[in-house]
Amino acid sequence: MLINHTVYDCRMDKLKSFFAGIPRSDRDHFAARCGTTAAFLRNVIYGQRKAGEKLCVAIERESGGVVTRRDLRPDDWHLIWPELAEPMKEGA
């Protein structure tokens, strides 16, 4: 699968900035809460690995929504989580 690197790099900047803003001593704890390692998150940030669906949800949750599933999977988020593509209904 080809990755649109312009979009991917831009979206990963969000994760990179968020992760860099976490004190070094807390990065391993953040990664553990996401069910991964800080090294794996760095691989995602630099485009060497792709975040799986569960990891995307965990990062969105643990970042308080600062980094979203859409940011982490810009090419296919709408296929994995179609409910995110549906407009919000009034009164819901």
CSV table of C-alpha atoms in Angstrom, one decimal:
chain,number,residue,atom,x,y,z
A,1,MET,CA,0.0,0.0,0.0
A,2,LEU,CA,1.4,3.4,-1.0
A,3,ILE,CA,1.3,6.1,1.7
A,4,ASN,CA,0.7,9.7,0.7
A,5,HIS,CA,3.8,10.9,2.5
A,6,THR,CA,2.8,14.6,2.4
A,7,VAL,CA,-0.4,13.9,4.3
A,8,TYR,CA,1.2,11.2,6.4
A,9,ASP,CA,4.1,13.5,7.5
A,10,CYS,CA,1.8,16.4,8.3
A,11,ARG,CA,-0.4,14.2,10.4
A,12,MET,CA,2.5,12.5,12.1
A,13,ASP,CA,3.8,15.9,13.1
A,14,LYS,CA,0.9,16.1,15.5
A,15,LEU,CA,1.9,12.9,17.2
A,16,LYS,CA,5.6,14.0,17.1
A,17,SER,CA,4.8,17.3,18.8
A,18,PHE,CA,2.5,15.7,21.3
A,19,PHE,CA,5.1,13.0,22.2
A,20,ALA,CA,7.9,15.5,22.3
A,21,GLY,CA,5.9,17.6,24.8
A,22,ILE,CA,5.8,14.7,27.2
A,23,PRO,CA,8.7,14.8,29.7
A,24,ARG,CA,11.2,12.1,28.8
A,25,SER,CA,10.6,10.3,32.1
A,26,ASP,CA,6.9,10.0,31.3
A,27,ARG,CA,7.1,8.8,27.6
A,28,ASP,CA,7.5,5.2,28.6
A,29,HIS,CA,4.5,5.5,30.8
A,30,PHE,CA,2.4,7.1,28.1
A,31,ALA,CA,3.4,4.3,25.7
A,32,ALA,CA,2.6,1.6,28.2
A,33,ARG,CA,-0.9,3.1,28.7
A,34,CYS,CA,-1.3,2.8,25.0
A,35,GLY,CA,-0.2,-0.8,25.1
A,36,THR,CA,3.1,-0.3,23.3
A,37,THR,CA,6.6,1.0,23.7
A,38,ALA,CA,8.2,4.5,23.3
A,39,ALA,CA,10.5,3.0,20.6
A,40,PHE,CA,7.5,1.7,18.6
A,41,LEU,CA,5.8,5.1,18.9
A,42,ARG,CA,9.0,6.7,17.5
A,43,ASN,CA,8.8,4.3,14.6
A,44,VAL,CA,5.2,5.4,13.9
A,45,ILE,CA,6.2,9.0,14.1
A,46,TYR,CA,9.0,8.6,11.6
A,47,GLY,CA,6.9,6.5,9.2
A,48,GLN,CA,8.8,3.2,9.7
A,49,ARG,CA,5.7,1.5,11.2
A,50,LYS,CA,2.0,2.0,10.9
A,51,ALA,CA,-0.1,2.3,14.0
A,52,GLY,CA,-2.7,-0.6,14.2
A,53,GLU,CA,-6.3,0.1,14.9
A,54,LYS,CA,-6.1,-0.6,18.7
A,55,LEU,CA,-3.1,1.5,19.1
A,56,CYS,CA,-4.8,4.4,17.3
A,57,VAL,CA,-7.7,4.2,19.6
A,58,ALA,CA,-5.4,4.1,22.6
A,59,ILE,CA,-3.3,7.1,21.5
A,60,GLU,CA,-6.5,9.1,20.9
A,61,ARG,CA,-7.8,8.2,24.4
A,62,GLU,CA,-4.5,8.7,26.2
A,63,SER,CA,-3.7,12.0,24.4
A,64,GLY,CA,-7.2,13.3,25.4
A,65,GLY,CA,-8.1,13.6,21.7
A,66,VAL,CA,-5.1,15.8,20.8
A,67,VAL,CA,-4.0,13.1,18.4
A,68,THR,CA,-6.9,11.4,16.7
A,69,ARG,CA,-7.4,8.2,14.8
A,70,ARG,CA,-7.8,10.4,11.7
A,71,ASP,CA,-4.4,11.8,12.3
A,72,LEU,CA,-2.8,8.4,12.7
A,73,ARG,CA,-4.5,6.7,9.8
A,74,PRO,CA,-5.1,9.5,7.2
A,75,ASP,CA,-5.5,7.1,4.3
A,76,ASP,CA,-7.9,4.6,5.7
A,77,TRP,CA,-9.5,5.8,8.9
A,78,HIS,CA,-12.9,6.1,7.2
A,79,LEU,CA,-12.8,2.4,6.2
A,80,ILE,CA,-11.8,1.2,9.7
A,81,TRP,CA,-14.1,3.6,11.7
A,82,PRO,CA,-16.9,4.5,9.3
A,83,GLU,CA,-18.9,5.9,12.2
A,84,LEU,CA,-16.4,8.8,12.4
A,85,ALA,CA,-17.2,9.7,8.8
A,86,GLU,CA,-21.0,10.0,9.5
A,87,PRO,CA,-22.2,13.4,10.4
A,88,MET,CA,-23.4,13.9,13.9
A,89,LYS,CA,-27.2,13.8,14.2
A,90,GLU,CA,-29.0,16.6,16.1
A,91,GLY,CA,-30.3,15.5,19.5
A,92,ALA,CA,-27.9,12.6,19.6
